[in-house]
């Protein structure tokens, strides 16, 4: 079985075409990152690149497509619409597609109150085992074929102030995840656990307190070994830490549409275990 995993696609609107008052003070702060920091330039072709990845998912005959958050630059309505348009028909079918929110998708309290992410992607949060949901729709389960299941977790929270980009799963979702690992209906399946924040950096270390996944160790304790993989984004590096007896496989998808760093994972599952992955660059010749 094959899974395409991408992340941090950051569909970016023209912020200088937006009414300044409607942007709000949090996005005013972000304008420096868009301009001086070069983010707007780095993601000017993000929609086209995401559409290419979605198309290549079909060319790879992937069984499921996974996007682990940060669909938007700063949670504007038009950015969510742009992400959905870029994914095309793929996003219409929960059997073929899983999408979770990242911290940029809940960048403002207003985006969370209006459930902006859910209006565009909420149909993908329905669970095959709803009795295990503990925090809204999370954790949700999507069975894929006979050998695998995708588990979606929520780690993205509205930051107190811009610049604090850490996240946490929380004890309720972890309790639900533990129940999922013990569910006999999922026995013999590899579990691909999707969360936005990185449990380990590309250097194999915990991330900083203001940027990392706070309860990564608690997550590891529930899903050690080859049967499990954590698929994440947030850190704009693409890497794989193989599973050990103490932790699962970890696949960081990087920023799949960032100019000069475009790419995604093609992850292989066989015999109810995660057996590896290959990096791909969208648009590259085979």
mmCIF file of C-alpha atoms in Angstrom:
data_model
loop_
_atom_site.group_PDB
_atom_site.id
_atom_site.type_symbol
_atom_site.label_atom_id
_atom_site.label_comp_id
_atom_site.label_asym_id
_atom_site.label_seq_id
_atom_site.Cartn_x
_atom_site.Cartn_y
_atom_site.Cartn_z
ATOM 1 C CA UNK A 1 0.000 0.000 0.000
ATOM 2 C CA UNK A 2 1.136 3.535 -0.751
ATOM 3 C CA UNK A 3 0.505 6.833 1.005
ATOM 4 C CA UNK A 4 1.443 10.296 -0.243
ATOM 5 C CA UNK A 5 2.349 12.627 2.621
ATOM 6 C CA UNK A 6 2.804 16.373 2.199
ATOM 7 C CA UNK A 7 2.571 19.322 4.579
ATOM 8 C CA UNK A 8 2.907 23.080 5.138
ATOM 9 C CA UNK A 9 1.691 24.078 1.699
ATOM 10 C CA UNK A 10 0.896 27.644 2.856
ATOM 11 C CA UNK A 11 -1.446 28.871 0.139
ATOM 12 C CA UNK A 12 -0.849 32.629 0.389
ATOM 13 C CA UNK A 13 -3.253 35.426 -0.523
ATOM 14 C CA UNK A 14 -2.240 38.917 -1.643
ATOM 15 C CA UNK A 15 -2.212 40.530 1.783
ATOM 16 C CA UNK A 16 -1.749 44.031 0.441
ATOM 17 C CA UNK A 17 -5.018 43.694 -1.473
ATOM 18 C CA UNK A 18 -6.896 43.024 1.806
ATOM 19 C CA UNK A 19 -8.562 45.728 3.915
ATOM 20 C CA UNK A 20 -6.053 46.445 6.680
ATOM 21 C CA UNK A 21 -8.627 46.558 9.476
ATOM 22 C CA UNK A 22 -10.064 43.183 8.456
ATOM 23 C CA UNK A 23 -6.649 41.559 8.607
ATOM 24 C CA UNK A 24 -6.395 42.198 12.357
ATOM 25 C CA UNK A 25 -3.338 42.953 14.456
ATOM 26 C CA UNK A 26 -1.971 39.397 14.407
ATOM 27 C CA UNK A 27 -1.685 39.463 10.633
ATOM 28 C CA UNK A 28 -0.189 42.965 10.773
ATOM 29 C CA UNK A 29 2.695 41.409 12.707
ATOM 30 C CA UNK A 30 2.926 38.671 10.074
ATOM 31 C CA UNK A 31 3.367 41.177 7.230
ATOM 32 C CA UNK A 32 7.041 41.491 8.153
ATOM 33 C CA UNK A 33 7.490 37.747 7.683
ATOM 34 C CA UNK A 34 5.683 37.882 4.350
ATOM 35 C CA UNK A 35 7.790 40.743 2.996
ATOM 36 C CA UNK A 36 11.187 41.098 4.671
ATOM 37 C CA UNK A 37 11.225 37.409 5.592
ATOM 38 C CA UNK A 38 10.457 36.407 2.011
ATOM 39 C CA UNK A 39 7.530 34.106 2.795
ATOM 40 C CA UNK A 40 5.185 35.574 0.159
ATOM 41 C CA UNK A 41 7.841 35.097 -2.529
ATOM 42 C CA UNK A 42 8.644 31.550 -1.377
ATOM 43 C CA UNK A 43 4.989 30.481 -1.685
ATOM 44 C CA UNK A 44 3.838 32.415 -4.725
ATOM 45 C CA UNK A 45 3.474 29.161 -6.714
ATOM 46 C CA UNK A 46 2.148 27.094 -3.802
ATOM 47 C CA UNK A 47 -1.280 26.403 -5.304
ATOM 48 C CA UNK A 48 0.177 25.108 -8.565
ATOM 49 C CA UNK A 49 2.696 22.927 -6.709
ATOM 50 C CA UNK A 50 -0.001 21.449 -4.467
ATOM 51 C CA UNK A 51 -2.122 20.674 -7.530
ATOM 52 C CA UNK A 52 0.879 18.884 -9.052
ATOM 53 C CA UNK A 53 1.383 16.785 -5.914
ATOM 54 C CA UNK A 54 -2.301 15.837 -5.893
ATOM 55 C CA UNK A 55 -2.049 14.811 -9.552
ATOM 56 C CA UNK A 56 1.100 12.777 -8.924
ATOM 57 C CA UNK A 57 -0.661 10.977 -6.069
ATOM 58 C CA UNK A 58 -2.896 9.434 -8.706
ATOM 59 C CA UNK A 59 0.089 8.649 -10.955
ATOM 60 C CA UNK A 60 1.719 6.783 -8.062
ATOM 61 C CA UNK A 61 -1.529 4.817 -7.590
ATOM 62 C CA UNK A 62 -1.425 5.933 -3.956
ATOM 63 C CA UNK A 63 -4.114 4.414 -1.760
ATOM 64 C CA UNK A 64 -4.428 7.583 0.341
ATOM 65 C CA UNK A 65 -3.282 11.214 0.358
ATOM 66 C CA UNK A 66 -2.294 12.912 3.648
ATOM 67 C CA UNK A 67 -1.719 16.622 4.302
ATOM 68 C CA UNK A 68 -0.514 17.273 7.849
ATOM 69 C CA UNK A 69 -1.535 20.893 8.306
ATOM 70 C CA UNK A 70 -0.653 24.503 7.480
ATOM 71 C CA UNK A 71 -2.742 24.704 4.366
ATOM 72 C CA UNK A 72 -2.764 28.499 4.640
ATOM 73 C CA UNK A 73 -0.412 31.395 5.298
ATOM 74 C CA UNK A 74 -2.520 32.983 8.047
ATOM 75 C CA UNK A 75 -5.997 31.424 7.920
ATOM 76 C CA UNK A 76 -7.731 33.712 5.451
ATOM 77 C CA UNK A 77 -10.950 32.453 3.866
ATOM 78 C CA UNK A 78 -9.511 32.746 0.359
ATOM 79 C CA UNK A 79 -6.472 30.667 1.351
ATOM 80 C CA UNK A 80 -8.628 27.782 2.534
ATOM 81 C CA UNK A 81 -10.585 27.996 -0.713
ATOM 82 C CA UNK A 82 -7.339 28.016 -2.685
ATOM 83 C CA UNK A 83 -6.105 24.881 -0.913
ATOM 84 C CA UNK A 84 -9.341 23.046 -1.559
ATOM 85 C CA UNK A 85 -9.340 24.086 -5.222
ATOM 86 C CA UNK A 86 -5.733 22.934 -5.650
ATOM 87 C CA UNK A 87 -6.518 19.479 -4.259
ATOM 88 C CA UNK A 88 -9.386 19.110 -6.718
ATOM 89 C CA UNK A 89 -11.545 15.994 -6.719
ATOM 90 C CA UNK A 90 -9.128 14.213 -4.380
ATOM 91 C CA UNK A 91 -10.391 16.221 -1.416
ATOM 92 C CA UNK A 92 -13.994 15.214 -1.978
ATOM 93 C CA UNK A 93 -13.524 11.618 -0.831
ATOM 94 C CA UNK A 94 -12.558 10.797 2.802
ATOM 95 C CA UNK A 95 -11.571 7.304 1.677
ATOM 96 C CA UNK A 96 -8.778 8.842 -0.408
ATOM 97 C CA UNK A 97 -7.745 11.915 1.562
ATOM 98 C CA UNK A 98 -6.895 13.037 5.110
ATOM 99 C CA UNK A 99 -6.258 16.686 6.030
ATOM 100 C CA UNK A 100 -5.679 18.114 9.517
ATOM 101 C CA UNK A 101 -5.152 21.743 10.570
ATOM 102 C CA UNK A 102 -1.800 23.284 11.449
ATOM 103 C CA UNK A 103 -1.036 26.256 13.655
ATOM 104 C CA UNK A 104 -1.244 28.650 10.682
ATOM 105 C CA UNK A 105 -4.790 27.400 10.035
ATOM 106 C CA UNK A 106 -5.903 28.577 13.498
ATOM 107 C CA UNK A 107 -3.750 31.710 13.465
ATOM 108 C CA UNK A 108 -6.479 33.986 14.821
ATOM 109 C CA UNK A 109 -9.255 33.450 17.391
ATOM 110 C CA UNK A 110 -11.728 34.482 14.702
ATOM 111 C CA UNK A 111 -10.616 31.718 12.346
ATOM 112 C CA UNK A 112 -11.192 29.181 15.101
ATOM 113 C CA UNK A 113 -14.540 30.622 16.269
ATOM 114 C CA UNK A 114 -15.882 30.587 12.719
ATOM 115 C CA UNK A 115 -14.593 27.006 12.254
ATOM 116 C CA UNK A 116 -12.986 28.093 9.009
ATOM 117 C CA UNK A 117 -10.967 24.899 8.563
ATOM 118 C CA UNK A 118 -14.029 22.733 9.213
ATOM 119 C CA UNK A 119 -16.110 24.604 6.634
ATOM 120 C CA UNK A 120 -13.693 23.534 3.910
ATOM 121 C CA UNK A 121 -12.318 20.238 5.213
ATOM 122 C CA UNK A 122 -14.646 19.098 8.006
ATOM 123 C CA UNK A 123 -16.082 16.305 5.855
ATOM 124 C CA UNK A 124 -12.647 14.643 6.060
ATOM 125 C CA UNK A 125 -12.786 14.442 9.883
ATOM 126 C CA UNK A 126 -15.525 11.797 10.110
ATOM 127 C CA UNK A 127 -14.240 8.710 11.932
ATOM 128 C CA UNK A 128 -14.708 5.010 11.284
ATOM 129 C CA UNK A 129 -14.548 4.577 15.087
ATOM 130 C CA UNK A 130 -16.378 7.644 16.475
ATOM 131 C CA UNK A 131 -16.525 6.162 19.971
ATOM 132 C CA UNK A 132 -12.792 6.909 20.305
ATOM 133 C CA UNK A 133 -13.145 10.651 19.582
ATOM 134 C CA UNK A 134 -12.328 12.720 22.673
ATOM 135 C CA UNK A 135 -11.817 16.342 21.570
ATOM 136 C CA UNK A 136 -14.374 17.212 18.942
ATOM 137 C CA UNK A 137 -13.580 15.047 15.911
ATOM 138 C CA UNK A 138 -10.190 13.963 17.269
ATOM 139 C CA UNK A 139 -8.715 11.422 17.246
ATOM 140 C CA UNK A 140 -10.425 10.131 14.130
ATOM 141 C CA UNK A 141 -9.727 6.891 12.280
ATOM 142 C CA UNK A 142 -9.845 6.182 8.570
ATOM 143 C CA UNK A 143 -9.442 2.542 7.544
ATOM 144 C CA UNK A 144 -7.501 2.188 4.299
ATOM 145 C CA UNK A 145 -7.724 -1.168 2.578
ATOM 146 C CA UNK A 146 -7.119 -4.210 4.768
ATOM 147 C CA UNK A 147 -3.621 -3.383 6.021
ATOM 148 C CA UNK A 148 -3.627 0.194 7.320
ATOM 149 C CA UNK A 149 -5.529 2.962 9.046
ATOM 150 C CA UNK A 150 -4.872 6.689 9.317
ATOM 151 C CA UNK A 151 -5.366 8.357 12.708
ATOM 152 C CA UNK A 152 -5.797 12.132 12.841
ATOM 153 C CA UNK A 153 -4.737 14.113 15.920
ATOM 154 C CA UNK A 154 -5.096 17.810 16.725
ATOM 155 C CA UNK A 155 -2.055 19.656 18.071
ATOM 156 C CA UNK A 156 -2.649 23.131 16.585
ATOM 157 C CA UNK A 157 -3.882 25.765 19.037
ATOM 158 C CA UNK A 158 -4.530 29.492 18.678
ATOM 159 C CA UNK A 159 -1.326 31.167 19.919
ATOM 160 C CA UNK A 160 -1.538 33.619 22.796
ATOM 161 C CA UNK A 161 0.620 35.945 20.705
ATOM 162 C CA UNK A 162 2.301 35.519 17.317
ATOM 163 C CA UNK A 163 5.660 33.817 17.679
ATOM 164 C CA UNK A 164 4.477 31.093 20.045
ATOM 165 C CA UNK A 165 4.067 28.123 17.749
ATOM 166 C CA UNK A 166 4.180 25.121 20.078
ATOM 167 C CA UNK A 167 1.375 22.592 20.212
ATOM 168 C CA UNK A 168 0.025 19.727 22.255
ATOM 169 C CA UNK A 169 -2.255 16.744 21.788
ATOM 170 C CA UNK A 170 -3.572 16.602 25.331
ATOM 171 C CA UNK A 171 -4.564 13.756 27.661
ATOM 172 C CA UNK A 172 -8.060 13.287 26.215
ATOM 173 C CA UNK A 173 -6.842 12.635 22.679
ATOM 174 C CA UNK A 174 -4.024 10.449 23.958
ATOM 175 C CA UNK A 175 -6.608 8.397 25.852
ATOM 176 C CA UNK A 176 -8.552 8.026 22.608
ATOM 177 C CA UNK A 177 -5.402 7.028 20.750
ATOM 178 C CA UNK A 178 -4.647 4.355 23.334
ATOM 179 C CA UNK A 179 -8.146 2.947 22.838
ATOM 180 C CA UNK A 180 -7.548 2.917 19.080
ATOM 181 C CA UNK A 181 -4.329 0.905 19.447
ATOM 182 C CA UNK A 182 -6.246 -1.706 21.475
ATOM 183 C CA UNK A 183 -9.309 -1.863 19.230
ATOM 184 C CA UNK A 184 -9.550 -5.430 17.854
ATOM 185 C CA UNK A 185 -11.132 -4.091 14.658
ATOM 186 C CA UNK A 186 -7.792 -2.445 13.866
ATOM 187 C CA UNK A 187 -5.590 -5.395 14.804
ATOM 188 C CA UNK A 188 -3.076 -6.281 12.123
ATOM 189 C CA UNK A 189 -3.221 -2.845 10.520
ATOM 190 C CA UNK A 190 -0.354 -0.378 10.358
ATOM 191 C CA UNK A 191 -1.405 2.886 12.024
ATOM 192 C CA UNK A 192 -0.257 6.133 10.396
ATOM 193 C CA UNK A 193 -0.760 8.811 13.054
ATOM 194 C CA UNK A 194 -1.020 12.308 11.587
ATOM 195 C CA UNK A 195 -0.232 15.327 13.771
ATOM 196 C CA UNK A 196 0.989 18.773 12.784
ATOM 197 C CA UNK A 197 3.761 19.458 15.296
ATOM 198 C CA UNK A 198 7.022 17.524 15.162
ATOM 199 C CA UNK A 199 7.766 15.047 17.965
ATOM 200 C CA UNK A 200 11.468 15.244 16.992
ATOM 201 C CA UNK A 201 13.413 17.634 14.767
ATOM 202 C CA UNK A 202 15.415 16.573 11.726
ATOM 203 C CA UNK A 203 18.394 16.260 14.097
ATOM 204 C CA UNK A 204 16.515 13.713 16.206
ATOM 205 C CA UNK A 205 16.031 16.060 19.154
ATOM 206 C CA UNK A 206 12.962 17.601 20.810
ATOM 207 C CA UNK A 207 12.047 20.973 19.358
ATOM 208 C CA UNK A 208 12.160 24.202 21.392
ATOM 209 C CA UNK A 209 9.492 24.950 23.995
ATOM 210 C CA UNK A 210 7.988 27.707 21.855
ATOM 211 C CA UNK A 211 7.816 25.574 18.703
ATOM 212 C CA UNK A 212 7.638 21.871 19.569
ATOM 213 C CA UNK A 213 5.100 19.183 20.409
ATOM 214 C CA UNK A 214 4.882 19.359 24.187
ATOM 215 C CA UNK A 215 3.627 15.820 24.801
ATOM 216 C CA UNK A 216 5.774 13.959 22.288
ATOM 217 C CA UNK A 217 7.081 11.481 24.865
ATOM 218 C CA UNK A 218 3.564 10.546 25.930
ATOM 219 C CA UNK A 219 2.755 9.931 22.256
ATOM 220 C CA UNK A 220 5.802 7.693 21.793
ATOM 221 C CA UNK A 221 4.824 5.506 24.736
ATOM 222 C CA UNK A 222 1.538 4.606 23.068
ATOM 223 C CA UNK A 223 2.859 3.698 19.614
ATOM 224 C CA UNK A 224 6.379 2.197 19.641
ATOM 225 C CA UNK A 225 7.674 -0.023 16.867
ATOM 226 C CA UNK A 226 7.358 -0.824 13.170
ATOM 227 C CA UNK A 227 3.559 -0.992 13.145
ATOM 228 C CA UNK A 228 3.306 2.747 13.737
ATOM 229 C CA UNK A 229 4.379 5.971 12.067
ATOM 230 C CA UNK A 230 3.936 9.608 13.001
ATOM 231 C CA UNK A 231 3.451 11.846 9.955
ATOM 232 C CA UNK A 232 3.936 15.540 10.702
ATOM 233 C CA UNK A 233 4.832 18.944 9.311
ATOM 234 C CA UNK A 234 5.572 22.265 11.052
ATOM 235 C CA UNK A 235 9.360 21.995 10.648
ATOM 236 C CA UNK A 236 10.328 22.881 7.095
ATOM 237 C CA UNK A 237 12.743 19.972 6.698
ATOM 238 C CA UNK A 238 11.990 16.606 5.076
ATOM 239 C CA UNK A 239 13.302 13.597 7.000
ATOM 240 C CA UNK A 240 12.632 10.085 8.264
ATOM 241 C CA UNK A 241 13.634 8.646 11.635
ATOM 242 C CA UNK A 242 13.158 4.851 11.499
ATOM 243 C CA UNK A 243 11.160 3.107 14.215
ATOM 244 C CA UNK A 244 12.810 1.694 17.323
ATOM 245 C CA UNK A 245 11.517 -0.325 20.261
ATOM 246 C CA UNK A 246 10.847 2.986 22.038
ATOM 247 C CA UNK A 247 9.231 5.029 19.269
ATOM 248 C CA UNK A 248 7.451 4.796 15.892
ATOM 249 C CA UNK A 249 8.688 5.794 12.457
ATOM 250 C CA UNK A 250 8.716 9.579 12.134
ATOM 251 C CA UNK A 251 8.168 11.207 8.746
ATOM 252 C CA UNK A 252 8.583 14.969 8.524
ATOM 253 C CA UNK A 253 7.121 16.195 5.240
ATOM 254 C CA UNK A 254 8.920 19.540 5.292
ATOM 255 C CA UNK A 255 7.244 22.377 3.444
ATOM 256 C CA UNK A 256 6.016 20.695 0.296
ATOM 257 C CA UNK A 257 5.441 23.845 -1.788
ATOM 258 C CA UNK A 258 8.257 26.146 -0.623
ATOM 259 C CA UNK A 259 10.331 27.364 -3.567
ATOM 260 C CA UNK A 260 13.558 25.395 -3.698
ATOM 261 C CA UNK A 261 12.403 22.837 -1.118
ATOM 262 C CA UNK A 262 9.388 21.315 -2.864
ATOM 263 C CA UNK A 263 8.707 17.670 -2.137
ATOM 264 C CA UNK A 264 6.670 14.949 -0.456
ATOM 265 C CA UNK A 265 6.896 11.390 0.845
ATOM 266 C CA UNK A 266 5.630 8.210 -0.761
ATOM 267 C CA UNK A 267 5.278 5.879 2.228
ATOM 268 C CA UNK A 268 4.988 2.108 1.850
ATOM 269 C CA UNK A 269 2.969 -0.246 4.072
ATOM 270 C CA UNK A 270 3.105 -4.034 3.778
ATOM 271 C CA UNK A 271 2.049 -6.849 6.069
ATOM 272 C CA UNK A 272 0.509 -4.437 8.563
ATOM 273 C CA UNK A 273 3.794 -2.577 9.071
ATOM 274 C CA UNK A 274 5.361 0.622 7.795
ATOM 275 C CA UNK A 275 8.294 -0.542 5.671
ATOM 276 C CA UNK A 276 9.789 2.735 4.444
ATOM 277 C CA UNK A 277 9.370 5.770 2.274
ATOM 278 C CA UNK A 278 10.766 7.587 -0.752
ATOM 279 C CA UNK A 279 11.209 11.325 -1.237
ATOM 280 C CA UNK A 280 9.751 12.828 -4.395
ATOM 281 C CA UNK A 281 10.027 16.258 -5.985
ATOM 282 C CA UNK A 282 6.821 17.396 -7.733
ATOM 283 C CA UNK A 283 7.241 17.744 -11.466
ATOM 284 C CA UNK A 284 10.527 15.826 -11.548
ATOM 285 C CA UNK A 285 11.013 13.214 -14.238
ATOM 286 C CA UNK A 286 10.965 9.619 -13.041
#
